[in-house]
Each structure stands twice: as C-alpha cells, then as structure tokens.
C-alpha cells in the first residue's frame, strides 16, 4: 500500500511539473492590443465596393484615406470603391490615448476583359469567348457590330457567318458589393 501511495505522489508531481512548463500566451496586465485591419490587401473590380474594418480600436479616432483617389476612394467609415484599374494603398490612421498608429491596405483594382483580343473564324465555325475578372454576380451582354460577318450568343459563342470583320463587344454590369 505504501508503494502504491508513493507511485501516486510521483505521478502527481510529474503532472504538476509538466503543467508549469507549458508556455502561456497571456498578455501582461495593462498591455495594449495593437489595432489591425480586417484585410492587409484586397483585389476588387471597377465599380465594386468592399468594407475595411479596424480591429482592436474601441473608442479610437479612425481616419481613412486613399493614396490614389483616381484608382479607389474610401469613405470615412472604410468603404472602398474601385474607380479605375490600378493599385493604391488605403492608409488608416488610428488615434487613441495619445498614441498614433498607421495601417495600410494594398488595394488592386482590376477591370473585366475579354479572354482574347483578336480571332479569325471561318464561315460556319464558332468559338466561345470568356470574360476575365468577371464579378460573381455580374451580367455580360455580348454584341456584334457586323452580324453579316459574325454573330455572338448570350453566352459569348461567336459564329462566323461570311467573309468580313466584326467587332465583338462584352458589356459587364451589376457589380457585387463585398464586405469583410
């Protein structure tokens, strides 16, 4: 019985020592949590919006600005609206308790484009064109400026009708709003 009691005490000591050796991730009391952005970089299409949020900034004064407003603008609440293709940085300034923190979000604005620039199609043959960087909920309206040379379906299937040249146009509408 004495040996069993000794073994139990040894096991409890081993467990107690093991638990004290486990590192903790607790912050020291009074340590400040740094503000951070919900996203460090975003990629959106022309006309789309996305909301940028600041975490760990309760009771702080927050300002947003775009380094290149021609590419993307940002509202006082962090709503980014894509204007034209290109890249910019959204600069966020957080002021709290005399401390000033600057955060940035790299913003890339893309525009939808047809998968190929130029194709040749013989009369009676067809080829389907696709849109690169198409919004998930965007709609595409296809058209041909010379239906005697080539026609195009609602799904982008171009069919050669006769000799000639036609310009096929894709108009992308109904951009989707993103939040996050």
CSV table of C-alpha atoms in Angstrom, one decimal:
chain,number,residue,atom,x,y,z
A,1,UNK,CA,0.0,0.0,0.0
A,2,UNK,CA,2.9,2.3,0.8
A,3,UNK,CA,4.4,1.7,-2.7
A,4,UNK,CA,1.1,2.5,-4.3
A,5,UNK,CA,0.9,5.8,-2.4
A,6,UNK,CA,4.5,6.7,-3.4
A,7,UNK,CA,3.7,6.0,-7.1
A,8,UNK,CA,0.6,8.2,-6.9
A,9,UNK,CA,2.6,11.0,-5.4
A,10,UNK,CA,5.3,10.7,-8.0
A,11,UNK,CA,2.7,10.8,-10.8
A,12,UNK,CA,1.0,13.8,-9.4
A,13,UNK,CA,4.4,15.6,-9.1
A,14,UNK,CA,5.2,14.8,-12.7
A,15,UNK,CA,1.9,16.1,-13.9
A,16,UNK,CA,2.3,19.3,-11.8
A,17,UNK,CA,5.8,19.9,-13.2
A,18,UNK,CA,4.6,19.3,-16.7
A,19,UNK,CA,1.7,21.8,-16.4
A,20,UNK,CA,4.0,24.5,-15.1
A,21,UNK,CA,6.3,24.1,-18.1
A,22,UNK,CA,3.5,24.7,-20.6
A,23,UNK,CA,4.1,28.2,-22.1
A,24,UNK,CA,1.2,30.7,-21.9
A,25,UNK,CA,0.2,33.3,-24.4
A,26,UNK,CA,-1.5,35.6,-21.9
A,27,UNK,CA,-0.7,39.3,-22.2
A,28,UNK,CA,0.8,41.1,-19.2
A,29,UNK,CA,-1.8,43.1,-17.3
A,30,UNK,CA,-2.3,46.5,-18.8
A,31,UNK,CA,-0.6,45.6,-22.2
A,32,UNK,CA,-2.2,47.4,-25.1
A,33,UNK,CA,-3.6,45.4,-28.0
A,34,UNK,CA,-2.5,47.0,-31.3
A,35,UNK,CA,-5.1,48.0,-33.8
A,36,UNK,CA,-5.2,45.9,-37.0
A,37,UNK,CA,-7.1,45.8,-40.3
A,38,UNK,CA,-9.6,43.2,-41.3
A,39,UNK,CA,-7.5,42.8,-44.6
A,40,UNK,CA,-3.9,43.7,-45.4
A,41,UNK,CA,-4.6,43.6,-49.2
A,42,UNK,CA,-7.7,43.4,-51.4
A,43,UNK,CA,-8.4,42.9,-55.1
A,44,UNK,CA,-11.6,44.2,-56.5
A,45,UNK,CA,-13.2,45.1,-59.8
A,46,UNK,CA,-14.0,48.5,-61.2
A,47,UNK,CA,-17.3,49.6,-59.6
A,48,UNK,CA,-17.2,47.2,-56.8
A,49,UNK,CA,-17.0,48.1,-53.1
A,50,UNK,CA,-15.5,46.4,-50.1
A,51,UNK,CA,-15.6,47.5,-46.4
A,52,UNK,CA,-12.3,47.7,-44.5
A,53,UNK,CA,-12.7,47.3,-40.7
A,54,UNK,CA,-10.3,48.2,-37.9
A,55,UNK,CA,-10.0,45.7,-35.1
A,56,UNK,CA,-8.9,46.4,-31.6
A,57,UNK,CA,-9.7,50.1,-31.9
A,58,UNK,CA,-12.6,50.7,-29.4
A,59,UNK,CA,-13.0,54.4,-28.5
A,60,UNK,CA,-10.3,55.4,-31.1
A,61,UNK,CA,-10.4,58.1,-33.7
A,62,UNK,CA,-10.0,56.4,-37.1
A,63,UNK,CA,-9.4,58.2,-40.4
A,64,UNK,CA,-9.2,56.6,-43.8
A,65,UNK,CA,-7.6,58.0,-47.0
A,66,UNK,CA,-6.6,56.7,-50.4
A,67,UNK,CA,-3.1,57.3,-51.7
A,68,UNK,CA,-4.5,57.4,-55.3
A,69,UNK,CA,-8.2,58.5,-55.2
A,70,UNK,CA,-8.3,58.1,-59.0
A,71,UNK,CA,-7.9,54.4,-58.6
A,72,UNK,CA,-10.0,53.9,-55.4
A,73,UNK,CA,-11.8,56.1,-52.9
A,74,UNK,CA,-12.6,55.4,-49.3
A,75,UNK,CA,-15.4,56.7,-47.1
A,76,UNK,CA,-14.9,57.9,-43.5
A,77,UNK,CA,-16.3,54.5,-42.4
A,78,UNK,CA,-13.9,52.5,-44.5
A,79,UNK,CA,-15.9,51.6,-47.6
A,80,UNK,CA,-13.5,51.3,-50.5
A,81,UNK,CA,-15.0,52.0,-54.0
A,82,UNK,CA,-12.9,50.9,-57.1
A,83,UNK,CA,-12.8,53.7,-59.7
A,84,UNK,CA,-10.3,52.6,-62.4
A,85,UNK,CA,-7.7,49.8,-63.0
A,86,UNK,CA,-4.5,50.2,-61.0
A,87,UNK,CA,-3.1,49.9,-57.5
A,88,UNK,CA,-3.2,52.1,-54.4
A,89,UNK,CA,-2.8,52.0,-50.7
A,90,UNK,CA,-5.6,52.8,-48.3
A,91,UNK,CA,-3.9,54.5,-45.3
A,92,UNK,CA,-5.7,54.2,-42.0
A,93,UNK,CA,-4.7,56.3,-39.0
A,94,UNK,CA,-5.8,55.2,-35.5
A,95,UNK,CA,-5.5,57.7,-32.6
A,96,UNK,CA,-6.2,56.6,-29.1
A,97,UNK,CA,-4.8,57.7,-25.7
A,98,UNK,CA,-2.2,59.9,-27.3
A,99,UNK,CA,-0.9,57.0,-29.5
A,100,UNK,CA,-1.0,57.2,-33.3
A,101,UNK,CA,-0.9,54.0,-35.4
A,102,UNK,CA,-0.8,53.9,-39.2
A,103,UNK,CA,-2.0,50.9,-41.0
A,104,UNK,CA,-2.1,50.2,-44.8
A,105,UNK,CA,-4.2,48.0,-47.1
A,106,UNK,CA,-2.8,47.4,-50.6
A,107,UNK,CA,-5.7,47.7,-53.0
A,108,UNK,CA,-5.6,46.4,-56.5
A,109,UNK,CA,-8.4,47.3,-58.9
A,110,UNK,CA,-9.0,45.1,-62.0
A,111,UNK,CA,-11.3,45.6,-64.9
A,112,UNK,CA,-13.1,42.8,-66.7
A,113,UNK,CA,-11.6,41.9,-70.1
A,114,UNK,CA,-12.4,39.5,-72.9
A,115,UNK,CA,-10.1,36.4,-72.9
A,116,UNK,CA,-8.7,37.1,-76.4
A,117,UNK,CA,-8.1,40.4,-78.3
A,118,UNK,CA,-8.4,39.2,-81.9
A,119,UNK,CA,-9.6,35.9,-83.5
A,120,UNK,CA,-10.3,34.7,-87.0
A,121,UNK,CA,-13.3,32.5,-87.6
A,122,UNK,CA,-14.3,30.9,-90.9
A,123,UNK,CA,-17.9,31.0,-92.0
A,124,UNK,CA,-19.8,28.2,-90.3
A,125,UNK,CA,-17.2,27.8,-87.4
A,126,UNK,CA,-17.5,29.1,-83.9
A,127,UNK,CA,-15.6,29.9,-80.8
A,128,UNK,CA,-16.7,30.8,-77.3
A,129,UNK,CA,-15.2,33.9,-75.7
A,130,UNK,CA,-14.8,34.3,-71.9
A,131,UNK,CA,-14.6,37.2,-69.5
A,132,UNK,CA,-11.5,37.5,-67.3
A,133,UNK,CA,-12.1,39.2,-63.9
A,134,UNK,CA,-15.9,38.9,-64.1
A,135,UNK,CA,-17.8,39.7,-61.0
A,136,UNK,CA,-19.6,36.7,-59.5
A,137,UNK,CA,-23.0,38.4,-59.8
A,138,UNK,CA,-22.2,40.5,-62.8
A,139,UNK,CA,-24.0,40.1,-66.1
A,140,UNK,CA,-22.4,40.1,-69.6
A,141,UNK,CA,-24.2,41.5,-72.6
A,142,UNK,CA,-22.5,40.4,-75.9
A,143,UNK,CA,-22.9,42.2,-79.2
A,144,UNK,CA,-21.5,42.2,-82.7
A,145,UNK,CA,-21.2,45.4,-84.8
A,146,UNK,CA,-21.4,43.4,-88.1
A,147,UNK,CA,-23.9,40.5,-87.9
A,148,UNK,CA,-23.3,39.8,-91.6
A,149,UNK,CA,-19.7,38.7,-90.7
A,150,UNK,CA,-20.1,37.2,-87.2
A,151,UNK,CA,-22.8,36.8,-84.6
A,152,UNK,CA,-22.5,36.3,-80.9
A,153,UNK,CA,-24.8,34.4,-78.5
A,154,UNK,CA,-25.8,35.5,-75.0
A,155,UNK,CA,-23.1,33.1,-73.7
A,156,UNK,CA,-20.2,34.6,-75.8
A,157,UNK,CA,-20.3,32.0,-78.6
A,158,UNK,CA,-19.0,33.7,-81.7
A,159,UNK,CA,-20.1,32.2,-85.1
A,160,UNK,CA,-18.6,33.1,-88.4
A,161,UNK,CA,-21.3,34.0,-90.9
A,162,UNK,CA,-19.4,35.2,-94.0
A,163,UNK,CA,-16.1,36.9,-95.0
A,164,UNK,CA,-15.7,40.3,-93.3
A,165,UNK,CA,-14.7,41.9,-90.0
A,166,UNK,CA,-16.8,42.3,-86.9
A,167,UNK,CA,-16.1,43.8,-83.5
A,168,UNK,CA,-17.5,41.7,-80.7
A,169,UNK,CA,-18.2,43.7,-77.5
A,170,UNK,CA,-18.9,42.5,-74.0
A,171,UNK,CA,-20.6,44.9,-71.6
A,172,UNK,CA,-20.3,43.8,-67.9
A,173,UNK,CA,-22.9,45.2,-65.5
A,174,UNK,CA,-24.3,44.6,-62.0
A,175,UNK,CA,-21.2,44.6,-59.8
A,176,UNK,CA,-21.4,42.9,-56.5
A,177,UNK,CA,-20.7,44.5,-53.1
A,178,UNK,CA,-18.2,42.8,-50.8
A,179,UNK,CA,-17.9,43.2,-47.1
A,180,UNK,CA,-15.2,41.8,-44.8
